[in-house]
Short mmCIF file of C-alpha atoms and ligand atoms in Angstrom, two decimals:
data_model
loop_
_atom_site.label_atom_id
_atom_site.label_comp_id
_atom_site.label_asym_id
_atom_site.label_seq_id
_atom_site.Cartn_x
_atom_site.Cartn_y
_atom_site.Cartn_z
CA MET A 115 3.23 20.02 -24.25
CA ARG A 116 6.25 20.63 -22.37
CA THR A 117 6.94 20.88 -18.50
CA THR A 118 9.74 19.35 -16.08
CA VAL A 119 8.54 16.36 -14.81
CA GLY A 120 6.18 14.41 -16.78
CA ILE A 121 4.16 12.05 -14.03
CA ILE A 122 2.45 8.62 -15.28
CA GLY A 123 -0.41 8.21 -12.68
CA ALA A 124 -2.24 9.88 -10.25
CA GLY A 125 -2.44 7.36 -7.66
CA PRO A 126 -0.63 8.06 -3.88
CA ALA A 127 2.64 7.63 -5.51
CA GLY A 128 1.74 10.41 -8.72
CA LEU A 129 0.11 13.01 -6.76
CA LEU A 130 2.07 13.22 -3.75
CA LEU A 131 4.84 13.48 -5.81
CA ALA A 132 2.79 16.25 -7.80
CA ARG A 133 2.28 18.34 -4.57
CA LEU A 134 6.28 18.41 -3.50
CA LEU A 135 7.44 19.08 -6.62
CA HIS A 136 4.66 22.31 -6.70
CA ARG A 137 5.93 23.18 -3.67
CA ALA A 138 9.71 23.04 -4.25
CA GLY A 139 8.72 25.35 -7.51
CA ILE A 140 9.34 22.39 -9.73
CA GLU A 141 6.39 22.54 -12.89
CA SER A 142 4.93 19.11 -13.27
CA VAL A 143 2.13 17.69 -15.39
CA VAL A 144 0.02 14.60 -13.96
CA LEU A 145 -1.48 12.07 -16.84
CA GLU A 146 -3.84 9.37 -15.52
CA ALA A 147 -6.02 7.22 -17.54
CA ARG A 148 -8.98 7.02 -15.29
CA ASP A 149 -11.91 9.45 -14.53
CA ARG A 150 -11.68 11.10 -11.14
CA ALA A 151 -14.48 9.00 -10.21
CA TYR A 152 -13.04 5.92 -10.65
CA VAL A 153 -9.68 7.09 -8.86
CA GLU A 154 -11.95 8.75 -5.57
CA GLN A 155 -13.41 5.08 -5.16
CA ARG A 156 -11.27 2.91 -5.82
CA GLN A 157 -11.17 1.22 -2.49
CA ARG A 158 -7.37 0.38 -1.14
CA ALA A 159 -5.21 -0.43 2.31
CA GLY A 160 -5.44 2.70 4.92
CA VAL A 161 -2.56 2.36 7.68
CA LEU A 162 -0.38 5.79 7.67
CA GLU A 163 2.86 5.06 9.28
CA GLN A 164 3.79 8.22 11.48
CA GLY A 165 6.26 9.22 9.06
CA THR A 166 3.48 9.50 6.05
CA VAL A 167 1.07 11.29 8.42
CA ASP A 168 3.97 13.41 9.10
CA VAL A 169 5.11 14.16 5.08
CA LEU A 170 1.13 14.66 4.33
CA ARG A 171 0.64 17.30 7.02
CA ALA A 172 4.05 19.32 5.68
CA ALA A 173 2.80 18.99 2.47
CA GLY A 174 -0.50 20.84 3.12
CA ALA A 175 -2.46 17.68 2.93
CA GLY A 176 -3.02 16.93 6.58
CA ALA A 177 -6.32 18.69 7.34
CA ARG A 178 -9.41 16.00 7.39
CA MET A 179 -6.77 13.61 7.93
CA ASP A 180 -6.20 14.75 11.08
CA ARG A 181 -9.98 15.58 11.47
CA GLU A 182 -11.56 12.47 10.33
CA GLY A 183 -8.26 9.97 10.80
CA LEU A 184 -7.74 7.44 13.99
CA ARG A 185 -5.04 7.08 15.33
CA HIS A 186 -4.20 4.04 16.48
CA ASP A 187 -1.37 2.52 19.11
CA GLY A 188 -1.69 -0.85 18.54
CA ILE A 189 -2.62 -3.95 17.07
CA GLU A 190 -4.32 -6.88 17.97
CA LEU A 191 -2.71 -10.86 17.05
CA ARG A 192 -5.40 -13.37 17.84
CA PHE A 193 -4.59 -17.08 17.46
CA ASP A 194 -5.34 -20.80 19.42
CA ARG A 195 -8.57 -18.56 20.60
CA ARG A 196 -6.48 -15.63 22.19
CA ARG A 197 -5.64 -12.28 22.17
CA HIS A 198 -2.53 -10.56 22.42
CA ARG A 199 -2.37 -6.31 22.26
CA VAL A 200 0.84 -5.17 20.70
CA ASP A 201 1.45 -1.51 22.03
CA PHE A 202 3.10 0.71 19.90
CA PRO A 203 4.10 3.73 21.60
CA GLY A 204 5.53 1.26 25.06
CA LEU A 205 7.48 -0.41 22.34
CA THR A 206 8.76 2.05 20.33
CA GLY A 207 9.08 5.30 22.32
CA GLY A 208 5.81 7.10 20.89
CA ARG A 209 5.21 5.88 17.38
CA SER A 210 1.76 5.20 15.81
CA VAL A 211 -0.34 4.87 13.39
CA MET A 212 -3.15 6.49 11.71
CA VAL A 213 -6.50 4.84 10.17
CA TYR A 214 -6.93 6.88 7.05
CA ALA A 215 -8.10 5.22 3.51
CA GLN A 216 -5.88 5.55 0.53
CA THR A 217 -8.88 6.66 -1.11
CA GLU A 218 -9.38 9.96 1.12
CA VAL A 219 -6.09 10.43 1.07
CA CYS A 220 -6.11 10.45 -2.77
CA LYS A 221 -9.34 12.59 -2.33
CA ASP A 222 -7.60 15.32 -0.51
CA LEU A 223 -4.52 15.37 -2.75
CA ILE A 224 -6.63 15.89 -6.03
CA ALA A 225 -8.39 18.54 -4.59
CA LEU A 226 -5.26 20.53 -3.15
CA GLN A 227 -3.75 19.68 -6.76
CA LEU A 228 -6.78 21.24 -9.02
CA ALA A 229 -7.31 24.10 -6.82
CA GLY A 230 -3.66 25.44 -7.35
CA GLY A 231 -1.13 23.01 -8.67
CA GLY A 232 0.25 22.44 -12.10
CA PRO A 233 -2.36 20.35 -14.50
CA LEU A 234 -3.48 17.16 -14.00
CA LEU A 235 -5.30 15.22 -16.66
CA PHE A 236 -7.66 12.58 -16.21
CA GLY A 237 -8.74 10.46 -18.78
CA ALA A 238 -5.03 10.82 -19.96
CA GLU A 239 -3.35 7.34 -20.72
CA ALA A 240 0.00 7.14 -21.69
CA VAL A 241 0.95 4.75 -24.50
CA ALA A 242 4.55 5.27 -24.73
CA VAL A 243 7.49 6.43 -23.04
CA GLU A 244 10.29 7.67 -25.37
CA ASP A 245 13.86 8.92 -25.16
CA VAL A 246 14.65 8.38 -21.48
CA ASP A 247 18.04 7.55 -22.12
CA THR A 248 18.36 11.20 -23.98
CA PRO A 249 18.02 14.74 -21.90
CA SER A 250 14.51 14.77 -23.56
CA PRO A 251 12.15 12.21 -22.57
CA ARG A 252 8.63 12.02 -24.00
CA ILE A 253 5.40 10.60 -22.85
CA ARG A 254 2.98 9.94 -26.05
CA PHE A 255 -0.89 10.08 -24.67
CA ARG A 256 -4.36 9.83 -25.95
CA HIS A 257 -6.31 12.42 -24.11
CA GLN A 258 -10.38 13.47 -25.40
CA GLY A 259 -9.15 11.21 -28.73
CA ARG A 260 -6.55 13.00 -29.48
CA GLU A 261 -2.75 11.77 -29.73
CA ASP A 262 -0.56 14.21 -27.47
CA VAL A 263 3.04 14.09 -26.58
CA LEU A 264 4.67 15.69 -23.19
CA GLU A 265 7.91 16.66 -23.69
CA CYS A 266 9.93 16.77 -20.03
CA ASP A 267 12.81 16.44 -18.76
CA TYR A 268 12.09 14.16 -16.33
CA VAL A 269 9.65 10.95 -16.25
CA ALA A 270 8.23 9.71 -13.13
CA GLY A 271 6.40 6.33 -13.69
CA CYS A 272 3.82 6.35 -10.74
CA ASP A 273 1.59 4.49 -12.74
CA GLY A 274 0.98 1.37 -10.31
CA PHE A 275 1.79 -2.46 -11.09
CA TRP A 276 0.35 -2.84 -14.61
CA GLY A 277 1.30 0.18 -15.90
CA VAL A 278 3.17 1.54 -19.06
CA SER A 279 6.26 3.00 -17.83
CA ARG A 280 8.24 -0.54 -16.35
CA PRO A 281 7.56 -2.17 -19.69
CA THR A 282 9.15 0.39 -21.99
CA LEU A 283 12.50 -0.61 -20.24
CA PRO A 284 14.50 -2.63 -22.70
CA ALA A 285 15.03 -6.04 -22.14
CA GLY A 286 18.10 -6.96 -19.58
CA VAL A 287 18.26 -3.89 -18.09
CA GLY A 288 16.92 -4.85 -14.91
CA GLN A 289 16.30 -7.41 -12.58
CA VAL A 290 12.87 -8.91 -10.96
CA PHE A 291 12.58 -10.36 -7.60
CA GLU A 292 9.32 -11.97 -7.25
CA ARG A 293 6.69 -14.41 -5.17
CA THR A 294 3.39 -15.20 -5.25
CA TYR A 295 1.12 -17.10 -3.02
CA PRO A 296 -1.48 -19.36 -3.76
CA PHE A 297 -4.19 -17.00 -1.29
CA GLY A 298 -5.91 -14.18 -1.65
CA TRP A 299 -7.92 -11.72 0.57
CA LEU A 300 -11.65 -11.38 0.03
CA GLY A 301 -12.78 -8.12 0.82
CA ILE A 302 -16.13 -6.40 2.04
CA LEU A 303 -16.84 -2.85 3.48
CA ALA A 304 -19.91 -2.97 6.00
CA ASP A 305 -22.13 -0.61 7.24
CA VAL A 306 -21.44 -1.49 10.76
CA PRO A 307 -19.15 -0.31 14.12
CA PRO A 308 -15.67 -1.74 14.08
CA SER A 309 -16.30 -4.80 16.61
CA HIS A 310 -12.79 -3.77 18.07
CA ASP A 311 -11.49 -0.39 18.29
CA GLU A 312 -7.60 -1.36 16.60
CA LEU A 313 -6.75 -3.61 13.94
CA VAL A 314 -7.05 -7.33 14.39
CA TYR A 315 -4.97 -9.67 12.66
CA ALA A 316 -6.56 -13.57 13.39
CA ARG A 317 -4.34 -16.92 12.20
CA HIS A 318 -6.39 -19.58 12.40
CA GLU A 319 -6.25 -23.12 10.75
CA ARG A 320 -9.25 -22.37 8.54
CA GLY A 321 -7.10 -18.91 7.33
CA PHE A 322 -6.52 -15.25 8.00
CA ALA A 323 -8.92 -13.06 8.67
CA LEU A 324 -7.77 -9.23 9.78
CA LEU A 325 -10.27 -7.10 11.58
CA SER A 326 -10.15 -3.18 9.80
CA MET A 327 -12.27 -0.06 9.69
CA ARG A 328 -12.91 2.91 7.54
CA THR A 329 -14.31 5.24 9.90
CA PRO A 330 -16.20 4.54 13.89
CA ALA A 331 -19.51 3.36 11.64
CA VAL A 332 -17.91 1.13 8.56
CA SER A 333 -15.93 -1.86 8.74
CA ARG A 334 -13.70 -2.85 6.50
CA LEU A 335 -13.31 -6.96 7.14
CA TYR A 336 -10.72 -9.60 5.26
CA LEU A 337 -10.60 -13.27 4.39
CA GLN A 338 -7.73 -15.46 3.17
CA VAL A 339 -9.24 -17.63 0.50
CA PRO A 340 -7.76 -19.69 -2.58
CA GLU A 341 -6.04 -17.72 -5.37
CA GLY A 342 -8.67 -17.49 -8.10
CA THR A 343 -11.87 -16.81 -5.97
CA LYS A 344 -14.03 -14.64 -6.86
CA ALA A 345 -15.85 -12.77 -4.87
CA GLU A 346 -19.46 -13.44 -6.20
CA GLU A 347 -18.49 -17.15 -4.72
CA TRP A 348 -19.20 -15.91 -1.42
CA SER A 349 -22.84 -15.07 0.05
CA ASP A 350 -22.89 -11.89 2.87
CA GLU A 351 -23.56 -14.83 5.15
CA GLU A 352 -20.88 -17.42 4.19
CA ILE A 353 -18.90 -14.26 4.89
CA TRP A 354 -19.83 -13.83 8.31
CA ARG A 355 -19.94 -16.99 9.53
CA GLU A 356 -16.06 -17.63 8.17
CA LEU A 357 -15.06 -14.56 9.70
CA GLU A 358 -16.81 -15.55 12.62
CA LEU A 359 -15.10 -18.84 13.25
CA ARG A 360 -11.63 -17.21 12.42
CA PHE A 361 -12.03 -14.77 14.98
CA GLU A 362 -13.23 -16.58 17.65
CA THR A 363 -11.84 -16.50 21.44
CA ALA A 364 -12.20 -18.03 24.22
CA ASP A 365 -13.15 -15.19 26.35
CA GLY A 366 -16.58 -14.96 23.81
CA TRP A 367 -15.74 -12.04 21.61
CA THR A 368 -18.82 -11.64 19.12
CA LEU A 369 -18.57 -9.50 15.72
CA ARG A 370 -20.77 -7.41 15.12
CA ARG A 371 -23.08 -7.76 11.32
CA GLY A 372 -24.26 -5.07 9.54
CA PRO A 373 -25.36 -4.75 5.22
CA VAL A 374 -22.21 -5.29 3.25
CA THR A 375 -21.72 -2.37 0.18
CA GLN A 376 -18.65 -3.91 -1.29
CA LYS A 377 -17.23 -6.88 -2.07
CA SER A 378 -13.72 -7.95 -4.01
CA VAL A 379 -10.65 -9.70 -3.92
CA THR A 380 -7.09 -8.87 -3.85
CA PRO A 381 -4.04 -10.83 -5.07
CA MET A 382 -1.21 -11.35 -3.20
CA ARG A 383 2.14 -10.88 -4.74
CA SER A 384 5.41 -10.00 -3.78
CA TYR A 385 7.66 -7.89 -6.35
CA VAL A 386 10.87 -5.96 -6.69
CA HIS A 387 12.31 -4.29 -10.09
CA GLU A 388 15.87 -3.08 -9.83
CA PRO A 389 16.89 -0.97 -9.88
CA MET A 390 14.10 1.67 -10.15
CA ARG A 391 15.55 3.99 -12.63
CA TYR A 392 16.56 3.86 -15.93
CA GLY A 393 18.19 7.05 -17.86
CA ARG A 394 15.57 9.75 -17.18
CA LEU A 395 12.74 7.53 -16.15
CA PHE A 396 12.16 7.00 -12.75
CA LEU A 397 9.82 4.56 -11.27
CA ALA A 398 8.11 4.93 -7.82
CA GLY A 399 5.19 3.04 -6.24
CA ASP A 400 3.65 0.51 -7.34
CA ALA A 401 5.00 0.48 -10.64
CA ALA A 402 8.53 -0.51 -9.29
CA HIS A 403 7.54 -2.95 -6.10
CA ILE A 404 4.81 -4.67 -4.63
CA VAL A 405 4.02 -6.29 -1.12
CA PRO A 406 1.32 -8.66 -0.07
CA PRO A 407 -1.41 -6.33 2.20
CA THR A 408 -0.51 -8.19 5.46
CA GLY A 409 1.90 -5.90 6.40
CA ALA A 410 0.11 -2.57 5.65
CA LYS A 411 3.21 -1.08 4.11
CA GLY A 412 1.92 -0.12 -0.31
CA LEU A 413 0.56 3.23 0.24
CA ASN A 414 3.81 3.67 2.58
CA LEU A 415 6.32 2.77 0.25
CA ALA A 416 4.44 5.01 -2.38
CA VAL A 417 5.20 7.97 -0.15
CA GLY A 418 8.86 6.97 0.77
CA ASP A 419 9.67 6.55 -3.06
CA VAL A 420 8.51 9.87 -4.49
CA VAL A 421 9.90 11.88 -0.76
CA VAL A 422 13.20 10.85 -2.04
CA LEU A 423 12.98 11.32 -5.48
CA ALA A 424 11.20 15.11 -4.81
CA ARG A 425 14.45 16.06 -2.82
CA ALA A 426 16.74 14.58 -5.04
CA LEU A 427 14.95 16.82 -8.11
CA ALA A 428 15.08 20.09 -5.60
CA HIS A 429 18.90 19.33 -4.77
CA GLU A 430 19.43 19.25 -8.74
CA LYS A 431 17.47 22.46 -9.39
CA GLU A 432 19.05 24.16 -6.39
CA THR A 433 22.66 23.01 -6.81
CA GLY A 434 22.99 21.36 -10.08
CA SER A 435 24.41 18.32 -9.21
CA ALA A 436 22.66 14.89 -9.94
CA GLU A 437 23.57 13.22 -6.97
CA LEU A 438 20.65 12.79 -5.58
CA LEU A 439 19.34 11.65 -8.70
CA ASP A 440 21.86 8.99 -9.21
CA ALA A 441 21.52 7.40 -5.40
CA TYR A 442 17.51 7.28 -6.15
CA SER A 443 17.10 3.80 -6.86
CA ALA A 444 19.76 2.67 -3.92
CA THR A 445 18.22 4.60 -1.48
CA CYS A 446 14.72 3.36 -2.00
CA LEU A 447 15.89 -0.20 -2.50
CA ARG A 448 16.72 -0.44 1.03
CA ARG A 449 13.64 0.56 2.63
CA VAL A 450 11.81 -1.10 0.10
CA TRP A 451 13.61 -4.30 0.95
CA GLN A 452 12.79 -3.98 4.78
CA ALA A 453 9.33 -3.72 4.02
CA GLU A 454 9.74 -6.29 1.49
CA ARG A 455 10.96 -8.76 4.00
CA PHE A 456 8.15 -7.77 6.82
CA SER A 457 5.38 -8.08 4.81
CA TYR A 458 6.78 -11.62 3.94
CA ASP A 459 7.12 -12.05 7.88
CA MET A 460 3.81 -10.96 8.30
CA THR A 461 2.25 -13.02 5.30
CA THR A 462 3.86 -16.54 6.44
CA LEU A 463 3.09 -16.21 10.02
CA LEU A 464 -0.39 -15.14 9.66
CA HIS A 465 -1.63 -17.32 6.56
CA ARG A 466 -2.42 -21.08 5.94
CA ALA A 467 -1.29 -22.05 2.69
CA PRO A 468 -2.72 -24.92 1.15
CA ASP A 469 -0.24 -27.19 1.31
CA ALA A 470 1.53 -26.27 4.84
CA THR A 471 2.43 -29.45 6.72
CA ALA A 472 1.73 -29.97 10.50
CA PHE A 473 5.61 -29.01 10.80
CA GLU A 474 4.79 -25.36 9.25
CA ASP A 475 1.83 -24.87 11.79
CA ARG A 476 3.69 -25.33 14.85
CA LEU A 477 6.16 -23.28 13.86
CA GLN A 478 4.12 -20.56 12.92
CA LEU A 479 2.36 -21.10 16.46
CA ALA A 480 6.08 -20.92 17.75
CA ARG A 481 6.96 -17.77 16.23
CA LEU A 482 3.59 -15.87 17.62
CA GLU A 483 4.31 -17.42 20.82
CA ARG A 484 7.89 -15.68 20.29
CA ILE A 485 6.18 -12.22 19.61
CA ILE A 486 4.13 -12.44 22.64
CA SER A 487 6.66 -13.55 25.27
CA SER A 488 9.56 -11.60 24.16
CA ARG A 489 9.68 -7.63 24.30
CA ALA A 490 12.60 -7.87 21.88
CA ALA A 491 10.77 -9.79 19.38
CA GLU A 492 7.24 -7.90 19.86
CA THR A 493 9.27 -4.19 19.77
CA ASP A 494 10.99 -5.89 16.13
CA LEU A 495 7.38 -6.12 14.73
CA ALA A 496 6.23 -2.54 16.37
CA GLU A 497 9.04 -0.98 14.87
CA ALA A 498 8.67 -2.49 11.03
CA TYR A 499 4.69 -1.69 11.55
CA THR A 500 4.91 1.73 12.74
CA GLY A 501 7.69 2.55 9.97
CA PHE A 502 11.25 2.29 9.08
CA PRO A 503 13.20 5.72 8.82
CA LEU A 504 11.74 7.42 5.26
CA ALA A 505 15.55 7.75 4.06
N1 APR B 215 -1.68 6.21 -18.09
C1 APR B 215 -1.77 7.26 -17.26
N2 APR B 215 -2.25 6.54 -15.77
C2 APR B 215 -1.58 5.10 -15.64
C3 APR B 215 -1.74 4.42 -16.76
C4 APR B 215 -1.40 4.37 -17.93
N3 APR B 215 -0.77 3.96 -19.45
N4 APR B 215 -1.42 3.49 -16.42
C5 APR B 215 -2.14 2.77 -14.67
N5 APR B 215 -2.45 4.39 -14.70
C6 APR B 215 -3.12 5.18 -13.53
C7 APR B 215 -3.95 4.11 -12.68
O1 APR B 215 -4.93 4.65 -13.43
C8 APR B 215 -3.70 4.52 -11.39
O2 APR B 215 -4.73 5.77 -11.38
O3 APR B 215 -1.49 4.74 -12.53
C9 APR B 215 -2.21 5.05 -10.80
C10 APR B 215 -0.89 4.31 -10.28
O4 APR B 215 -1.39 4.07 -8.91
P1 APR B 215 -1.59 3.20 -7.42
O5 APR B 215 -1.97 1.93 -8.47
O6 APR B 215 -2.54 3.19 -6.73
O7 APR B 215 -0.05 2.86 -7.57
P2 APR B 215 0.87 4.30 -7.05
O8 APR B 215 0.21 5.40 -6.75
O9 APR B 215 1.82 3.45 -6.99
O10 APR B 215 0.04 3.43 -5.04
C11 APR B 215 0.67 2.97 -4.66
O11 APR B 215 -1.77 1.46 -4.13
O12 APR B 215 -1.85 -0.58 -5.04
C12 APR B 215 -1.89 0.33 -3.97
O13 APR B 215 -1.48 -1.09 -2.07
C13 APR B 215 -0.89 -0.01 -3.21
O14 APR B 215 -1.07 1.40 -1.12
C14 APR B 215 -0.66 0.88 -2.79
C15 APR B 215 -0.67 2.18 -3.35
C1 PHB B 216 -7.50 -2.23 5.21
O1 PHB B 216 -7.65 -1.73 5.90
O2 PHB B 216 -7.82 -2.15 4.13
C2 PHB B 216 -6.01 -3.05 5.65
C3 PHB B 216 -5.58 -2.61 7.25
C4 PHB B 216 -3.97 -3.49 7.13
C5 PHB B 216 -3.73 -4.01 6.13
C6 PHB B 216 -4.42 -4.65 5.11
C7 PHB B 216 -5.14 -3.47 4.88
O3 PHB B 216 -2.65 -4.94 6.70
#
């Protein structure tokens, strides 16, 4: 099998890249290890920056998002039993975000690709990426019980944090910047209308909590839990009780309960691999970098990377110049590090580290007070949350 761009992974990065390349008249093949049902059911984040919304629309993948997505003009910060709303458009000159689940974005992109794009093979696991430092790289993969080879001009490693592309880089070509956190998020989906019409980020002595949503009838809620916690360790009753404690306000706000339909734990990590390119292999999305979910940046970073990559490949096709491809890693990393910084700031602002001192507690409260009392500090948060320029 032969194509121009061999794409490993059908998460948002791989699927959107295939779509953008198709529109630029560049052939690609997407190899996805899992089956379609698995990819379409995987629960992930759900906040799209304005720039991401614009890209999806321009790629022809915005119709259902525009019908079913929920435009959000702010978030609430909650601490000390008090509530403070951050007004995005008012602070940023009109920017907002869209709440539309990543799984739904993937479903829309898969449907488009299968209807009129290049090949998208499910159950096709890449096992090796070879010769990326030559003009003719190859991806070895297993599909329907057979070993096969995809020959291409470029390889896009869109295979997430646990994929095969990053580990194939020779030792010593890159550098890793990493930080792990001694806690994770226990997330639930519940069949109950969200108790607030915007996301609520709560800082509490017992730990962080987040109220989010999937639809007007489905709530998504998270609790900070110690690292290594298993979802089964928490009964539904214990989860609701703990959420109530952490969201409690002085003005008598109440949390609506409903049947829990899914429960899982997400670990937290900050990670960047530099550079994001080696020879003809380009890493994009979680394959190159991870952010803790507190800033809602993971999906938006993946989108930014593939926009830059698709543009660079189109430029090379039109002009023969590799200038933009050569700049790929540096261009993406500027935005990646801003998102790393913001996600780290939001995480340390709102979570309680197991070894936190009374001094650090007070500093957290002082940082929150600063955000709610200074328009400059609040604007800084609103600008970062609604998104940095794509490139
Ligand atoms: N061969 C083929 N496919 C693979 C392989 C492999 N060896 N290894 C992994 N994959 C697939 C995974 O099954 C997955 O579908 O690559 C895909 C990677 O998708 P994501 O993990 O969703 O990563 P990405 O597209 O970069 O999207 C980043 O996902 O984890 C969230 O918060 C993160 O929102 C962010 C987004
Ligand atoms: C989610 O809805 O899953 C979600 C929202 C905001 C975040 C993280 C996750 O910061």
